[in-house]
mmCIF file of C-alpha atoms in Angstrom:
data_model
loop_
_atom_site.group_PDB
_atom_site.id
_atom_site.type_symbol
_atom_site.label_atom_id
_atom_site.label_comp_id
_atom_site.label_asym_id
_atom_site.label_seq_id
_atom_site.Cartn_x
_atom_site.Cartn_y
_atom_site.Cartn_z
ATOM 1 C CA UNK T 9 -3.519 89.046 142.410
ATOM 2 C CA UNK T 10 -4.517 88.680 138.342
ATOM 3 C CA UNK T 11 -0.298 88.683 138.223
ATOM 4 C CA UNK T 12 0.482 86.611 141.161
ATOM 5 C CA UNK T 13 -2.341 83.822 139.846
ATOM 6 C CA UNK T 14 -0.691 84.428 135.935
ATOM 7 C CA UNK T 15 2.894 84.129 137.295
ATOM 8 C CA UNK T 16 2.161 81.046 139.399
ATOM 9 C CA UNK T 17 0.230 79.330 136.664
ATOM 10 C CA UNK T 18 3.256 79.993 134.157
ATOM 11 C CA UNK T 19 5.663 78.182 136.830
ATOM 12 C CA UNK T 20 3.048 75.647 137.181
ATOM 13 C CA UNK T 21 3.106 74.703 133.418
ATOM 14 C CA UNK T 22 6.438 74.930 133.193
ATOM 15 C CA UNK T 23 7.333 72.377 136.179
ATOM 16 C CA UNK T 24 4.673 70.191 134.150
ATOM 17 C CA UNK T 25 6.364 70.499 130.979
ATOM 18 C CA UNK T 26 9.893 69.937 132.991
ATOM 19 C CA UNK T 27 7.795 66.513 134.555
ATOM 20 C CA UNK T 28 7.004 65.461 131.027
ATOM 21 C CA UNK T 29 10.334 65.716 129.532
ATOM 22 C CA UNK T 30 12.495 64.120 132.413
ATOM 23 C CA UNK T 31 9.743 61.359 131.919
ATOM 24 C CA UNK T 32 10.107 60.665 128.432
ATOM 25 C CA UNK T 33 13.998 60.987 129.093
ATOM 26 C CA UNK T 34 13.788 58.136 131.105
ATOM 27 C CA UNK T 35 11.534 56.081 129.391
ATOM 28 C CA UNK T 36 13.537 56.457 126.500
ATOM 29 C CA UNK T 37 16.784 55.208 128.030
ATOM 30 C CA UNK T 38 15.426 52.115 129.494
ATOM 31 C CA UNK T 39 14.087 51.485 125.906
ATOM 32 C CA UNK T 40 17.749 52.170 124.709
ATOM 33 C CA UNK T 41 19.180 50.233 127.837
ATOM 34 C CA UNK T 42 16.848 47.502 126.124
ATOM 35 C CA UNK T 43 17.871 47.249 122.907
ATOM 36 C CA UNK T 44 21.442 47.589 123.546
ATOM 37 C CA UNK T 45 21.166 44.586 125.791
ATOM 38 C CA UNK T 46 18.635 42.300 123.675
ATOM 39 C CA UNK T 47 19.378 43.674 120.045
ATOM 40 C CA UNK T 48 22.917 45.096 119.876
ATOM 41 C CA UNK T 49 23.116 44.858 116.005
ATOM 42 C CA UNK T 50 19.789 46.690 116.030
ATOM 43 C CA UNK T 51 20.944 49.238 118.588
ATOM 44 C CA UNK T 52 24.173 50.220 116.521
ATOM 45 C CA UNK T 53 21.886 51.628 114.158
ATOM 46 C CA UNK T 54 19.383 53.048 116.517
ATOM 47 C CA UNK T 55 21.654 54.824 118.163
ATOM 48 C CA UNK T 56 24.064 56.181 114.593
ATOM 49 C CA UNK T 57 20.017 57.271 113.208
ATOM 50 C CA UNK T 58 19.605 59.557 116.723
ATOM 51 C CA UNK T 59 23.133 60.786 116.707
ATOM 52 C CA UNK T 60 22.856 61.679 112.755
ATOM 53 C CA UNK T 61 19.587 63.743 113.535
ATOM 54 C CA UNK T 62 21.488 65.647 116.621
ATOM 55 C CA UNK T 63 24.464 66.106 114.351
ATOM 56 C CA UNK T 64 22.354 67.278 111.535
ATOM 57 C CA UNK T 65 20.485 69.960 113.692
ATOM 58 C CA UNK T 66 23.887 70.963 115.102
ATOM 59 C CA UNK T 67 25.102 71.309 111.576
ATOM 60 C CA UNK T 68 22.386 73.542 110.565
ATOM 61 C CA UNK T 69 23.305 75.736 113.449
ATOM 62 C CA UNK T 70 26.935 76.146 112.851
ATOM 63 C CA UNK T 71 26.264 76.848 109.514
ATOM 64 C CA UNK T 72 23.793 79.842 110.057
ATOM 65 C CA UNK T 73 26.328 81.383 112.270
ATOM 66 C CA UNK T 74 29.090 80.789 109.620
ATOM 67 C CA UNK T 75 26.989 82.868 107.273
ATOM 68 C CA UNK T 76 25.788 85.447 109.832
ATOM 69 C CA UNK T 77 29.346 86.187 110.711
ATOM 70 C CA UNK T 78 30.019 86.359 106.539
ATOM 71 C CA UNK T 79 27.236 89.404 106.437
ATOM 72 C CA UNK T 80 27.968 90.840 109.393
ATOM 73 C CA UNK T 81 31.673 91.426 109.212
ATOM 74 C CA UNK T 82 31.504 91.407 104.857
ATOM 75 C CA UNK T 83 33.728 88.193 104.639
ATOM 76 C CA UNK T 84 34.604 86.398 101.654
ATOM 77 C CA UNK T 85 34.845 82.804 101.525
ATOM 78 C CA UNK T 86 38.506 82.522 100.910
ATOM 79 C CA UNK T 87 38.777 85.167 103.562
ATOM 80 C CA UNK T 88 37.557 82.583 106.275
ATOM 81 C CA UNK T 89 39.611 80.563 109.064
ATOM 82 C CA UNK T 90 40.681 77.120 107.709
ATOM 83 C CA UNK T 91 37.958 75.340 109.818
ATOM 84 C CA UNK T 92 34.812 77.617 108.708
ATOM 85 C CA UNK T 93 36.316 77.179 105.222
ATOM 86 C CA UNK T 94 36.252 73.205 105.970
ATOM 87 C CA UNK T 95 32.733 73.379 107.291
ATOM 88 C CA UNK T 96 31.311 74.626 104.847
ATOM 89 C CA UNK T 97 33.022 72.192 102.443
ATOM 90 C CA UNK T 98 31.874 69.450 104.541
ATOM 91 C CA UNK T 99 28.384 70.010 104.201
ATOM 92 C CA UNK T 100 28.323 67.264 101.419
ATOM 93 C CA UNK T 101 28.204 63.999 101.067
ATOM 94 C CA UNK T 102 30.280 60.640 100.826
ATOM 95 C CA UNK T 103 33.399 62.784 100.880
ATOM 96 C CA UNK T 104 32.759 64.758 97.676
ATOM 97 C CA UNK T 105 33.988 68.414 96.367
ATOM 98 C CA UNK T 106 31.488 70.564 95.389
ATOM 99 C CA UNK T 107 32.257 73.830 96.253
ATOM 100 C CA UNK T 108 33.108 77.062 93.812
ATOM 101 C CA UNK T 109 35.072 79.452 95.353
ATOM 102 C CA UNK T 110 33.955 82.414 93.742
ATOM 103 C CA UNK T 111 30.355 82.151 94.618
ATOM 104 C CA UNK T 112 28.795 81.290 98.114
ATOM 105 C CA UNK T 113 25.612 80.538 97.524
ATOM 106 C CA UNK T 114 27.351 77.155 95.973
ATOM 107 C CA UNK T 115 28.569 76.542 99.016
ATOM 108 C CA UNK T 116 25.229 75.591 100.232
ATOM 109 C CA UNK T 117 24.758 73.337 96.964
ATOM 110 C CA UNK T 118 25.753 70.557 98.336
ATOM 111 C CA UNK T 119 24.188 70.977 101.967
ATOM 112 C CA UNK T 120 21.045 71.523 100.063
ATOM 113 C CA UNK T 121 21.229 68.116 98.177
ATOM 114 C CA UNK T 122 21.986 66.446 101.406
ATOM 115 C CA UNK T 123 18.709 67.982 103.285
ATOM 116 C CA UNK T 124 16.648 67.107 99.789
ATOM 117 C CA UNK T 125 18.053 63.077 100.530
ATOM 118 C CA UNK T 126 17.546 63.369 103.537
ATOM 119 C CA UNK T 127 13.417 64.794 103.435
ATOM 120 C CA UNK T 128 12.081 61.370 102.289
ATOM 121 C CA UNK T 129 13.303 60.215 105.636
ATOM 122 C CA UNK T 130 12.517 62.595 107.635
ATOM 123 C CA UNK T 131 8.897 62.356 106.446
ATOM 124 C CA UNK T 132 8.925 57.995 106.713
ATOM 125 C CA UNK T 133 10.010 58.546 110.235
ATOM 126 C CA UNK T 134 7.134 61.463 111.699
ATOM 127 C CA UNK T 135 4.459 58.514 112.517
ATOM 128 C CA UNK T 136 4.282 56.525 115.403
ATOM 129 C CA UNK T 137 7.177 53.596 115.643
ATOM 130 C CA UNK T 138 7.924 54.569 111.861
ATOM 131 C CA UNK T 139 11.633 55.076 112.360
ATOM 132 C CA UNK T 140 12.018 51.461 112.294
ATOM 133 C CA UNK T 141 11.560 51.553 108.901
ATOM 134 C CA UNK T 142 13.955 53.969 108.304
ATOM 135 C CA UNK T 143 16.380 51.974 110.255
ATOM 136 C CA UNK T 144 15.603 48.926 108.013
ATOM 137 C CA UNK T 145 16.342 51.570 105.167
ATOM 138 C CA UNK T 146 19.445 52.048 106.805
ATOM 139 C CA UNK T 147 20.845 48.696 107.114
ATOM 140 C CA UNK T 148 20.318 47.622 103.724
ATOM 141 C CA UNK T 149 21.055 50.858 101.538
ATOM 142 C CA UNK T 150 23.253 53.390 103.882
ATOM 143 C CA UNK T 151 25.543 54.615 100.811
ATOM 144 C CA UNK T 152 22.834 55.299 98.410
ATOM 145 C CA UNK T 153 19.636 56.579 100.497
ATOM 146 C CA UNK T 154 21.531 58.260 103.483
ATOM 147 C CA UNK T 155 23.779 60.737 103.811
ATOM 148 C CA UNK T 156 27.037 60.906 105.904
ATOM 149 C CA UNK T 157 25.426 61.808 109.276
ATOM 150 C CA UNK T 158 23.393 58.394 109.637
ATOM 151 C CA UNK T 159 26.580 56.229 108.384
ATOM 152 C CA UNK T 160 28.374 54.267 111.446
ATOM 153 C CA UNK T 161 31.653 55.129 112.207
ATOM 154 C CA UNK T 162 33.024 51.875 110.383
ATOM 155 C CA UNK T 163 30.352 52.842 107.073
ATOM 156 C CA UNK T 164 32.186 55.994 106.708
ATOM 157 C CA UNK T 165 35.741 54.350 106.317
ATOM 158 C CA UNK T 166 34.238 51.401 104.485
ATOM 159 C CA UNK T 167 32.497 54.174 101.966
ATOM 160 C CA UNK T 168 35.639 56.069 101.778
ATOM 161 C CA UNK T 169 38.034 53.190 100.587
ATOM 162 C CA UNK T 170 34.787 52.657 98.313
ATOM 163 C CA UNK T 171 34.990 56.318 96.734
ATOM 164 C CA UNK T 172 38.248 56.335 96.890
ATOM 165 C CA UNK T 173 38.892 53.095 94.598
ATOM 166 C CA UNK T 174 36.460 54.665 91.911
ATOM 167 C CA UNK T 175 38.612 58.314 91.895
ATOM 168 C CA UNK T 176 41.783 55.620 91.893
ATOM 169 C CA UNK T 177 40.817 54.268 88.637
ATOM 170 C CA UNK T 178 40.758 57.125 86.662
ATOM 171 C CA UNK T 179 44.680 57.918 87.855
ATOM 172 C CA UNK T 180 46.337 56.098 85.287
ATOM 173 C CA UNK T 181 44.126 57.577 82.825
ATOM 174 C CA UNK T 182 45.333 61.021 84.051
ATOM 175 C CA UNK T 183 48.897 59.957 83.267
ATOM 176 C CA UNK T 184 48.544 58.351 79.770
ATOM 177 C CA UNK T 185 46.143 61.972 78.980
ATOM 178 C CA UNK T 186 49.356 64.300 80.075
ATOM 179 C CA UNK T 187 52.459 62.123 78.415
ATOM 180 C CA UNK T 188 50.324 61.751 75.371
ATOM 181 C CA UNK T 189 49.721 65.614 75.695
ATOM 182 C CA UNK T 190 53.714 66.144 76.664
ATOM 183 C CA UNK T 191 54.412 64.954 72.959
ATOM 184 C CA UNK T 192 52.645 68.163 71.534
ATOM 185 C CA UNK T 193 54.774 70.297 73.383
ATOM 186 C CA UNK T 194 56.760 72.487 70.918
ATOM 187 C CA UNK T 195 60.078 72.999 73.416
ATOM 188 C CA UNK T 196 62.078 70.179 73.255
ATOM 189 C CA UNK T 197 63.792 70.434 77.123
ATOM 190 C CA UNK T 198 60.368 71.329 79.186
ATOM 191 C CA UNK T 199 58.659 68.513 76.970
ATOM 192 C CA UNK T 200 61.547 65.974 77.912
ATOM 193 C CA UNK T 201 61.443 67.070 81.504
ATOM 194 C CA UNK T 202 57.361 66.271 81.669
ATOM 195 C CA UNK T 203 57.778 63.356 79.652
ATOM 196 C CA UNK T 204 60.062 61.530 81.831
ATOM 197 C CA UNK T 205 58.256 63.057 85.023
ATOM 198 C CA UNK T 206 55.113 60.871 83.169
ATOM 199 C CA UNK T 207 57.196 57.995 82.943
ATOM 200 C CA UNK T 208 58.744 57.845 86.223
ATOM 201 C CA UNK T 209 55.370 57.861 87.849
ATOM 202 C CA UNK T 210 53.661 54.979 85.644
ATOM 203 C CA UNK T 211 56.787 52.984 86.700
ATOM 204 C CA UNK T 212 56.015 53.471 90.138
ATOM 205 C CA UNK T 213 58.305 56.312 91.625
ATOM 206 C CA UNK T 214 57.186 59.445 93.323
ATOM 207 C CA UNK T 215 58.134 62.327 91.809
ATOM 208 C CA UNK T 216 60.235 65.441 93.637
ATOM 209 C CA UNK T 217 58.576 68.828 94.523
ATOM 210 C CA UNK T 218 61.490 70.307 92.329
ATOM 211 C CA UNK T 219 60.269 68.123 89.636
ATOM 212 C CA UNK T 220 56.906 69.707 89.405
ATOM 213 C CA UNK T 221 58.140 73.087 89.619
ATOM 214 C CA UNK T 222 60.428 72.625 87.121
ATOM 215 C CA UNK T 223 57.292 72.062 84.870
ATOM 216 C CA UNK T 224 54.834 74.831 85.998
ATOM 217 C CA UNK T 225 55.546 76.794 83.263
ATOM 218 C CA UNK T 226 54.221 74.584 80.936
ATOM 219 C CA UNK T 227 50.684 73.778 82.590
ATOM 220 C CA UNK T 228 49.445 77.878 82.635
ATOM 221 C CA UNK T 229 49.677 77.430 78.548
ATOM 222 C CA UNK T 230 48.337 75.707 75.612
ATOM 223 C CA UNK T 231 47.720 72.627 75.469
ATOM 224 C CA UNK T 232 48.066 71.566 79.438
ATOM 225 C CA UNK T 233 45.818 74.789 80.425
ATOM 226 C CA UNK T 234 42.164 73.455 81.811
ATOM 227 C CA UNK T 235 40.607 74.703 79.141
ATOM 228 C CA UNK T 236 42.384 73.455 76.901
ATOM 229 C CA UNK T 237 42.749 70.271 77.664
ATOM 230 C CA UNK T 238 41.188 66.873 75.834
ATOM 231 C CA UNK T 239 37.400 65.988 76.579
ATOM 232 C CA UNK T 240 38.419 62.845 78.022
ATOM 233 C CA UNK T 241 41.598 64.280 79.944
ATOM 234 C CA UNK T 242 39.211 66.434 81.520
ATOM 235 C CA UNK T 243 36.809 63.589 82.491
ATOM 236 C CA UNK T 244 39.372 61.766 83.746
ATOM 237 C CA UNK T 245 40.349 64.162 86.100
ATOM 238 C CA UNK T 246 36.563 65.424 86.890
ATOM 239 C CA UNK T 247 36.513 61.445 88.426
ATOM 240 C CA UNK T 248 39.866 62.808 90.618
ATOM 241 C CA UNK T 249 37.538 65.637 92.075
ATOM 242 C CA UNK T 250 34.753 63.358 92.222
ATOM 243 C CA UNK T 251 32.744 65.552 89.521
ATOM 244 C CA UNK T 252 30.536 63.949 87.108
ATOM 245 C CA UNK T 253 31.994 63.733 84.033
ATOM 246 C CA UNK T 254 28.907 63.177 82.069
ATOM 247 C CA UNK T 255 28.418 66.794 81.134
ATOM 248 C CA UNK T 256 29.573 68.669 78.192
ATOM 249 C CA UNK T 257 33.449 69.751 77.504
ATOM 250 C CA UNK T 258 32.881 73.345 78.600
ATOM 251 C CA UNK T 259 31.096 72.643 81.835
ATOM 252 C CA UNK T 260 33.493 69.995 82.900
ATOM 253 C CA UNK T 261 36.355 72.445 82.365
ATOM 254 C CA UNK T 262 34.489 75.147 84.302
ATOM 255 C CA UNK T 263 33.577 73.089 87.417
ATOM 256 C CA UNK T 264 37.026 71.347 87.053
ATOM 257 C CA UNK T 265 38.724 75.091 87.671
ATOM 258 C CA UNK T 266 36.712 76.510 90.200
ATOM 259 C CA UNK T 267 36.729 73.630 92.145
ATOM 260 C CA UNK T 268 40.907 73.653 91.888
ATOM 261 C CA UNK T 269 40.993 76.710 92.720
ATOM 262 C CA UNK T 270 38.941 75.942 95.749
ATOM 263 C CA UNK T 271 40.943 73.709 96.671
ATOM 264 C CA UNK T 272 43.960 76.378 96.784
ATOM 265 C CA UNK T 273 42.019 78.728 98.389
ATOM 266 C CA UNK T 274 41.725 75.766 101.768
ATOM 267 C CA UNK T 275 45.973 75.600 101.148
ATOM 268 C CA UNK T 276 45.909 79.040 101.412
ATOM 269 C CA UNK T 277 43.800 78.784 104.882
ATOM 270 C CA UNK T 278 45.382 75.844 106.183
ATOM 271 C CA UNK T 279 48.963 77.408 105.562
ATOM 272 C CA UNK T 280 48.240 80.137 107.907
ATOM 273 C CA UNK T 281 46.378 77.903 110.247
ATOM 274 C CA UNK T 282 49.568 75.763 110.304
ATOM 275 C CA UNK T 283 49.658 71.689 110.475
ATOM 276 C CA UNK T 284 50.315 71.364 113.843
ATOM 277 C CA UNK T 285 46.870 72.653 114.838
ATOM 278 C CA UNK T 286 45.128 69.855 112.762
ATOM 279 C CA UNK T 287 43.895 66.854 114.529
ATOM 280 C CA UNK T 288 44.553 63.277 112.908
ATOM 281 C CA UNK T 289 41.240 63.120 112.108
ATOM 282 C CA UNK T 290 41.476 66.847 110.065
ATOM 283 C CA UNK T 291 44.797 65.922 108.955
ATOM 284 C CA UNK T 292 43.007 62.692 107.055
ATOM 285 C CA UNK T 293 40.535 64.198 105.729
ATOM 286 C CA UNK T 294 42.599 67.630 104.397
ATOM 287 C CA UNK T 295 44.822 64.421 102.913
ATOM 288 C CA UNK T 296 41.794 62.604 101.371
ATOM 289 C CA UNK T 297 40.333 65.827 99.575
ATOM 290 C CA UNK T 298 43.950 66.197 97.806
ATOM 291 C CA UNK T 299 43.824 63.091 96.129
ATOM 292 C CA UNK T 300 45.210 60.839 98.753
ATOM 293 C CA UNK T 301 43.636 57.532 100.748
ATOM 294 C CA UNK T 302 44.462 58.509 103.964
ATOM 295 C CA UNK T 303 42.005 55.943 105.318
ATOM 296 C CA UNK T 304 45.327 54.376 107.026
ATOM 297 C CA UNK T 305 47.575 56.386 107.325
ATOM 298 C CA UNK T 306 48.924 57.596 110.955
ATOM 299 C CA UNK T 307 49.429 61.516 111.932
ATOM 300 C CA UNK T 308 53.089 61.803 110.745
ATOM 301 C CA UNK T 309 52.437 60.065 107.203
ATOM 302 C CA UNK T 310 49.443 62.781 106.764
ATOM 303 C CA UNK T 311 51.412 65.489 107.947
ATOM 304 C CA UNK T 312 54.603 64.565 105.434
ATOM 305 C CA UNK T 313 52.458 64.569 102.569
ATOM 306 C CA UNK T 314 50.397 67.224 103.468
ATOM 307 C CA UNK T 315 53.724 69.367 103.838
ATOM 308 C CA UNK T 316 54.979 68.665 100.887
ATOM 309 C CA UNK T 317 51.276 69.427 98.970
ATOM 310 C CA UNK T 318 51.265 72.496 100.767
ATOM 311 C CA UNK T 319 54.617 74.018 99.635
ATOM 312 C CA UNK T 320 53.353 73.095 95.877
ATOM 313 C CA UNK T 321 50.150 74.232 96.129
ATOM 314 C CA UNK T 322 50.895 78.195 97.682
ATOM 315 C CA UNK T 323 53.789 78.075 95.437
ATOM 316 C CA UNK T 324 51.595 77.929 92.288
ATOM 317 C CA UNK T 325 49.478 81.185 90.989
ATOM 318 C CA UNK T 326 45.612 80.858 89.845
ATOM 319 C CA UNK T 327 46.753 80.340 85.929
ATOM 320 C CA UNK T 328 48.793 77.170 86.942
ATOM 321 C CA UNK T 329 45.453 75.418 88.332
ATOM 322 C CA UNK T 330 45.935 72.289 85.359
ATOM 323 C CA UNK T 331 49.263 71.198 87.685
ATOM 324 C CA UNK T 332 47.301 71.482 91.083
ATOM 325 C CA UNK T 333 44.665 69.071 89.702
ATOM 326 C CA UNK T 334 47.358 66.826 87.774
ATOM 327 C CA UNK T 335 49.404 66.999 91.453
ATOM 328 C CA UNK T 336 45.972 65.662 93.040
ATOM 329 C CA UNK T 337 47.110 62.242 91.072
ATOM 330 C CA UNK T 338 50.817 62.563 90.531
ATOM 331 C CA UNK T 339 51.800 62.817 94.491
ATOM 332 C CA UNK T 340 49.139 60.253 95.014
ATOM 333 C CA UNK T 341 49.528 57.642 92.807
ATOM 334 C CA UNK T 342 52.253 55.553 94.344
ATOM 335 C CA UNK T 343 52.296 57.062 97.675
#
């Protein structure tokens, strides 16, 4: 009988607990059915805060199964499918790079400075009726207090095009750094070759893929290897990779490498994943990461440009990272 009483009272509580829930359900979606009818503006961001904390939780989730899977089978990061790879990359913010491919707990950098920004929230939001001041947070500073999972769907392009026009003003600056550099090369042909490859683009052509191979040699030696190159060449193209370049020379050319080489390491994943597979929305953003504004371009302009990145990019070995990062710009530029 002791079981029979515990067993029923268990079913009991649970049937009350059920009760509660479909309550609050409902009282919640007439409150929603509310605003949306009598404050549309203010339900837009109502509704982008409660999908951000879903997406966030959801996040969380994927990525603790992305790491169990590591441990379990003894997986290496470059050793992932292209879309693990890509989720784990995407646990950042405002369309940034800030993974290093040769150590995973960095891969979690990022994810960890998002859940830092987004604590402060989190905290303004536990009392009673508190999360419309968070929402009044969110309508006046989204870009700078919130990250990507609270931004509406028309934030996100609008902060892109934003991003993207800083990264786009560093490009020329790229250009001028490697013709000016071209002029110490000591062979007269390769150094012609680069030079008018420099020109070409500042005059608003695209260059060829046979073009930049022609060239490779010359960017996995002194002076166009990363490490070599000038302080502000390599802050210049920290901005492409959207890496502060406020540091000193020999962390910038560090970070600039490994995240490069990153970057090759997703080619290398999305090569054997193949195009096709990609949505437009994946296609845009693998586009975007590269160096390009993809913000409006339509499937088969991604998927030409991406093609054409992709038979550079697993073409080139480790040592010839300084032309992956200078291709980030030069098959951008006037695209």
């Amino acid at each position: 009988r002791s079981q029979e009483c515990s067993l029923s009272s268990r079913a009991t509580s649970r049937a009350l607990v059920a009760a509660v829930v479909a309550m609050a359900r409902r009282v919640n979606a007439r409150y929603e059915r509310y605003l949306e009818r009598s404050f549309p503006r203010f339900y837009v961001l109502y509704s982008t805060f409660t999908t951000g904390v879903q997406a966030l939780f959801l996040e969380v989730k994927e990525i603790r199964r992305i790491r169990s899977k590591m441990s379990q089978q003894r997986l290496q990061v470059q050793q992932l499918p292209y879309r693990d790879m890509e989720r784990l990359r995407q646990v950042r913010g405002s369309g940034r790079l800030v993974l290093d491919p040769d150590s995973l707990p960095s891969f979690w950098r990022q994810f960890r400075r998002d859940a830092l920004k987004a604590i402060p929230i989190g905290i303004i939001a536990i009392p009673p009726f508190a999360n419309f001041l968070v929402i009044a947070l969110m309508y006046f500073f989204p870009r700078q207090l919130l990250i990507r999972y609270f931004w509406t769907p028309k934030q996100q392009v609008e902060f892109q095009e934003v991003y993207d026009c800083i990264r786009r003003a560093s490009y020329p600056a790229v250009v001028q750094s490697l013709a000016l550099a071209a002029r110490s090369l000591p062979e007269p042909q390769p150094r012609e070759l680069l030079q008018q490859l420099c020109t070409q683009v500042q005059g608003g052509a695209r260059p060829h893929l046979a073009q930049l191979l022609a060239v490779r040699s010359l960017f996995s030696e002194s002076p166009l290897v990363l490490s070599r190159l000038q302080v502000d060449h390599v802050r210049a193209l920290s901005q492409v990779l959207f890496l502060t370049p406020h540091l000193p020379a020999i962390f910038l050319r560090h970070r600039l490498l490994s995240h490069v080489l990153e970057i090759r390491h997703l080619d290398r994943a999305l090569l054997r994943l193949g195009l096709g597979q990609l949505s437009e929305e994946e296609l845009q953003a693998a586009c975007y990461l590269r160096g390009l504004n993809s913000t409006h371009l339509d499937r088969a302009e991604c998927r030409a440009w991406l093609e054409q990145w992709l038979r550079l990019s697993c073409e080139l070995q480790a040592s010839e990272a300084s032309l992956l990062a200078h291709s980030m710009v030069l098959l951008s530029l006037n695209y």
